[in-house]
PDB file of C-alpha atoms in Angstrom:
ATOM      1  CA  MET A   1       1.301  -1.948  17.521  1.00 51.00           C
ATOM      2  CA  THR A   2       2.239   0.946  15.227  1.00 69.00           C
ATOM      3  CA  GLY A   3       1.844  -1.131  12.048  1.00 76.00           C
ATOM      4  CA  ARG A   4      -1.579  -2.510  12.965  1.00 84.00           C
ATOM      5  CA  GLU A   5      -2.783   0.890  14.108  1.00 87.00           C
ATOM      6  CA  GLY A   6      -1.516   2.438  10.882  1.00 87.00           C
ATOM      7  CA  GLU A   7      -3.262  -0.191   8.774  1.00 91.00           C
ATOM      8  CA  ARG A   8      -6.558   0.498  10.542  1.00 93.00           C
ATOM      9  CA  ILE A   9      -6.186   4.266  10.117  1.00 94.00           C
ATOM     10  CA  GLY A  10      -5.068   3.787   6.526  1.00 95.00           C
ATOM     11  CA  GLU A  11      -7.987   1.577   5.612  1.00 96.00           C
ATOM     12  CA  ASP A  12     -10.465   4.095   7.046  1.00 97.00           C
ATOM     13  CA  TYR A  13      -8.735   6.911   5.167  1.00 97.00           C
ATOM     14  CA  LEU A  14      -8.831   5.055   1.856  1.00 98.00           C
ATOM     15  CA  LYS A  15     -12.501   4.133   2.260  1.00 98.00           C
ATOM     16  CA  SER A  16     -13.328   7.790   2.905  1.00 98.00           C
ATOM     17  CA  HIS A  17     -11.533   8.663  -0.353  1.00 98.00           C
ATOM     18  CA  GLY A  18     -13.502   6.290  -2.554  1.00 98.00           C
ATOM     19  CA  TYR A  19     -11.398   3.128  -2.338  1.00 98.00           C
ATOM     20  CA  GLN A  20     -13.140  -0.229  -2.064  1.00 97.00           C
ATOM     21  CA  ILE A  21     -11.006  -2.575   0.041  1.00 98.00           C
ATOM     22  CA  LEU A  22     -10.844  -5.996  -1.626  1.00 96.00           C
ATOM     23  CA  GLU A  23      -8.244  -7.820   0.483  1.00 95.00           C
ATOM     24  CA  ARG A  24      -6.069  -7.202   3.534  1.00 95.00           C
ATOM     25  CA  ASN A  25      -2.641  -8.600   4.410  1.00 95.00           C
ATOM     26  CA  VAL A  26      -2.411 -10.866   1.377  1.00 95.00           C
ATOM     27  CA  ARG A  27       0.333 -13.409   2.013  1.00 94.00           C
ATOM     28  CA  SER A  28       2.311 -15.218  -0.638  1.00 92.00           C
ATOM     29  CA  PRO A  29       5.580 -17.160  -0.736  1.00 90.00           C
ATOM     30  CA  LEU A  30       7.188 -13.825  -1.669  1.00 90.00           C
ATOM     31  CA  GLY A  31       5.875 -11.754   1.244  1.00 94.00           C
ATOM     32  CA  GLU A  32       2.789  -9.715   2.063  1.00 95.00           C
ATOM     33  CA  ILE A  33       0.717  -6.991   0.420  1.00 95.00           C
ATOM     34  CA  ASP A  34      -0.882  -4.655   2.994  1.00 96.00           C
ATOM     35  CA  LEU A  35      -4.048  -3.841   1.051  1.00 97.00           C
ATOM     36  CA  ILE A  36      -5.521  -4.549  -2.329  1.00 97.00           C
ATOM     37  CA  ALA A  37      -8.235  -2.110  -3.264  1.00 97.00           C
ATOM     38  CA  LYS A  38     -10.238  -0.862  -6.180  1.00 96.00           C
ATOM     39  CA  HIS A  39     -10.294   2.859  -6.911  1.00 96.00           C
ATOM     40  CA  GLN A  40     -12.584   3.751  -9.768  1.00 93.00           C
ATOM     41  CA  GLU A  41     -11.640   1.153 -12.408  1.00 91.00           C
ATOM     42  CA  THR A  42      -8.089   0.576 -11.153  1.00 94.00           C
ATOM     43  CA  LEU A  43      -6.763  -2.289  -9.036  1.00 95.00           C
ATOM     44  CA  VAL A  44      -4.510  -0.689  -6.415  1.00 96.00           C
ATOM     45  CA  PHE A  45      -1.792  -2.382  -4.384  1.00 97.00           C
ATOM     46  CA  VAL A  46      -1.333  -0.258  -1.268  1.00 98.00           C
ATOM     47  CA  GLU A  47       1.766  -0.220   0.913  1.00 97.00           C
ATOM     48  CA  ILE A  48       1.064   1.379   4.292  1.00 96.00           C
ATOM     49  CA  LYS A  49       4.015   2.774   6.230  1.00 95.00           C
ATOM     50  CA  THR A  50       3.546   4.130   9.732  1.00 93.00           C
ATOM     51  CA  ARG A  51       5.970   5.943  12.020  1.00 91.00           C
ATOM     52  CA  ARG A  52       5.627   7.598  15.397  1.00 89.00           C
ATOM     53  CA  ASP A  53       8.455  10.046  14.691  1.00 84.00           C
ATOM     54  CA  THR A  54      10.868  10.930  11.912  1.00 81.00           C
ATOM     55  CA  THR A  55      14.090   9.791  13.594  1.00 83.00           C
ATOM     56  CA  PHE A  56      14.587   7.297  10.778  1.00 84.00           C
ATOM     57  CA  GLY A  57      13.012   9.475   8.090  1.00 88.00           C
ATOM     58  CA  LEU A  58       9.528   9.874   6.716  1.00 91.00           C
ATOM     59  CA  PRO A  59       7.401   6.728   6.437  1.00 92.00           C
ATOM     60  CA  GLU A  60       7.328   6.788   2.632  1.00 94.00           C
ATOM     61  CA  GLU A  61      11.127   6.955   2.477  1.00 92.00           C
ATOM     62  CA  SER A  62      11.275   3.354   3.679  1.00 92.00           C
ATOM     63  CA  VAL A  63       9.725   2.189   0.388  1.00 94.00           C
ATOM     64  CA  ASP A  64      13.074   2.026  -1.369  1.00 93.00           C
ATOM     65  CA  GLN A  65      13.855   0.343  -4.690  1.00 94.00           C
ATOM     66  CA  ARG A  66      14.319  -3.048  -3.033  1.00 94.00           C
ATOM     67  CA  LYS A  67      10.885  -2.802  -1.391  1.00 94.00           C
ATOM     68  CA  ARG A  68       9.324  -1.580  -4.657  1.00 95.00           C
ATOM     69  CA  ASN A  69      10.804  -4.546  -6.523  1.00 95.00           C
ATOM     70  CA  ARG A  70       9.364  -6.915  -3.911  1.00 95.00           C
ATOM     71  CA  LEU A  71       5.928  -5.277  -4.204  1.00 96.00           C
ATOM     72  CA  ILE A  72       6.066  -5.564  -8.000  1.00 96.00           C
ATOM     73  CA  ARG A  73       6.855  -9.293  -7.690  1.00 95.00           C
ATOM     74  CA  LEU A  74       4.023  -9.706  -5.176  1.00 96.00           C
ATOM     75  CA  ALA A  75       1.572  -7.919  -7.464  1.00 95.00           C
ATOM     76  CA  SER A  76       2.663 -10.043 -10.421  1.00 93.00           C
ATOM     77  CA  TRP A  77       2.122 -13.161  -8.299  1.00 94.00           C
ATOM     78  CA  TYR A  78      -1.334 -11.911  -7.269  1.00 94.00           C
ATOM     79  CA  LEU A  79      -2.319 -11.127 -10.859  1.00 93.00           C
ATOM     80  CA  ALA A  80      -1.182 -14.601 -11.949  1.00 92.00           C
ATOM     81  CA  GLN A  81      -3.442 -16.097  -9.241  1.00 91.00           C
ATOM     82  CA  HIS A  82      -6.395 -14.071 -10.599  1.00 86.00           C
ATOM     83  CA  PRO A  83      -6.031 -14.518 -14.371  1.00 81.00           C
ATOM     84  CA  LYS A  84      -9.658 -13.674 -15.183  1.00 73.00           C
ATOM     85  CA  SER A  85      -9.027 -10.063 -14.427  1.00 66.00           C
ATOM     86  CA  ASN A  86      -6.864  -7.941 -16.678  1.00 65.00           C
ATOM     87  CA  PRO A  87      -7.142  -4.724 -14.724  1.00 79.00           C
ATOM     88  CA  GLN A  88      -5.446  -1.409 -14.879  1.00 91.00           C
ATOM     89  CA  VAL A  89      -2.979  -1.576 -11.972  1.00 94.00           C
ATOM     90  CA  ARG A  90      -1.173   0.958  -9.832  1.00 95.00           C
ATOM     91  CA  PHE A  91       0.828   1.115  -6.616  1.00 97.00           C
ATOM     92  CA  ASP A  92      -0.028   3.641  -3.917  1.00 98.00           C
ATOM     93  CA  ILE A  93       1.943   4.413  -0.777  1.00 98.00           C
ATOM     94  CA  LEU A  94       0.046   5.575   2.281  1.00 98.00           C
ATOM     95  CA  ALA A  95       2.391   7.293   4.729  1.00 96.00           C
ATOM     96  CA  ILE A  96       1.087   7.803   8.258  1.00 96.00           C
ATOM     97  CA  GLN A  97       2.816   9.710  11.040  1.00 93.00           C
ATOM     98  CA  LEU A  98       1.392   9.143  14.500  1.00 91.00           C
ATOM     99  CA  GLY A  99       2.191  11.046  17.646  1.00 81.00           C
ATOM    100  CA  ALA A 100       0.123  14.185  17.225  1.00 72.00           C
ATOM    101  CA  LYS A 101      -3.521  14.313  18.258  1.00 84.00           C
ATOM    102  CA  THR A 102      -4.498  13.529  14.692  1.00 88.00           C
ATOM    103  CA  PRO A 103      -2.330  11.441  12.371  1.00 91.00           C
ATOM    104  CA  ASN A 104      -0.571  13.121   9.466  1.00 93.00           C
ATOM    105  CA  ILE A 105      -1.575  11.088   6.398  1.00 96.00           C
ATOM    106  CA  ARG A 106      -0.063  11.387   2.926  1.00 97.00           C
ATOM    107  CA  LEU A 107      -1.384   9.362   0.017  1.00 98.00           C
ATOM    108  CA  ILE A 108       1.048   8.967  -2.862  1.00 97.00           C
ATOM    109  CA  GLN A 109      -0.989   7.665  -5.772  1.00 97.00           C
ATOM    110  CA  ASP A 110       0.744   5.885  -8.630  1.00 96.00           C
ATOM    111  CA  ALA A 111       4.030   5.942  -6.690  1.00 96.00           C
ATOM    112  CA  PHE A 112       5.543   3.443  -9.146  1.00 93.00           C
ATOM    113  CA  ASP A 113       4.337   0.895 -11.698  1.00 86.00           C
ATOM    114  CA  LEU A 114       4.874  -2.710 -12.762  1.00 83.00           C
ATOM    115  CA  THR A 115       7.793  -1.690 -14.983  1.00 82.00           C
ATOM    116  CA  SER A 116       9.678   0.293 -12.311  1.00 71.00           C
ATOM    117  CA  GLY A 117      11.762  -2.715 -11.301  1.00 56.00           C
TER     118      GLY A 117
END
């Protein structure tokens, strides 16, 4: 339930900050991309991480190098499936902590890029 709730909260947050949501939960043979959005002229691959507490660290800390490499491969796959577009691309992490009356939301724009792997 935490993941779905976080994705809903995250999508609303991004929309309120000027993001246009293009696709949700994009599945490929390599895994899943939480959100693909457009922000200004940039195509943004968004990883949403949600936690109820910090027992296992902050949500964004779970996007380690292995996860980043997987997201880069997923984005490359997606871009190959949509060859007509040659967009400027970035990866954002949306970290959401639930538990309080209002969620604590941190948006990390341009957290890494296609060459980080």
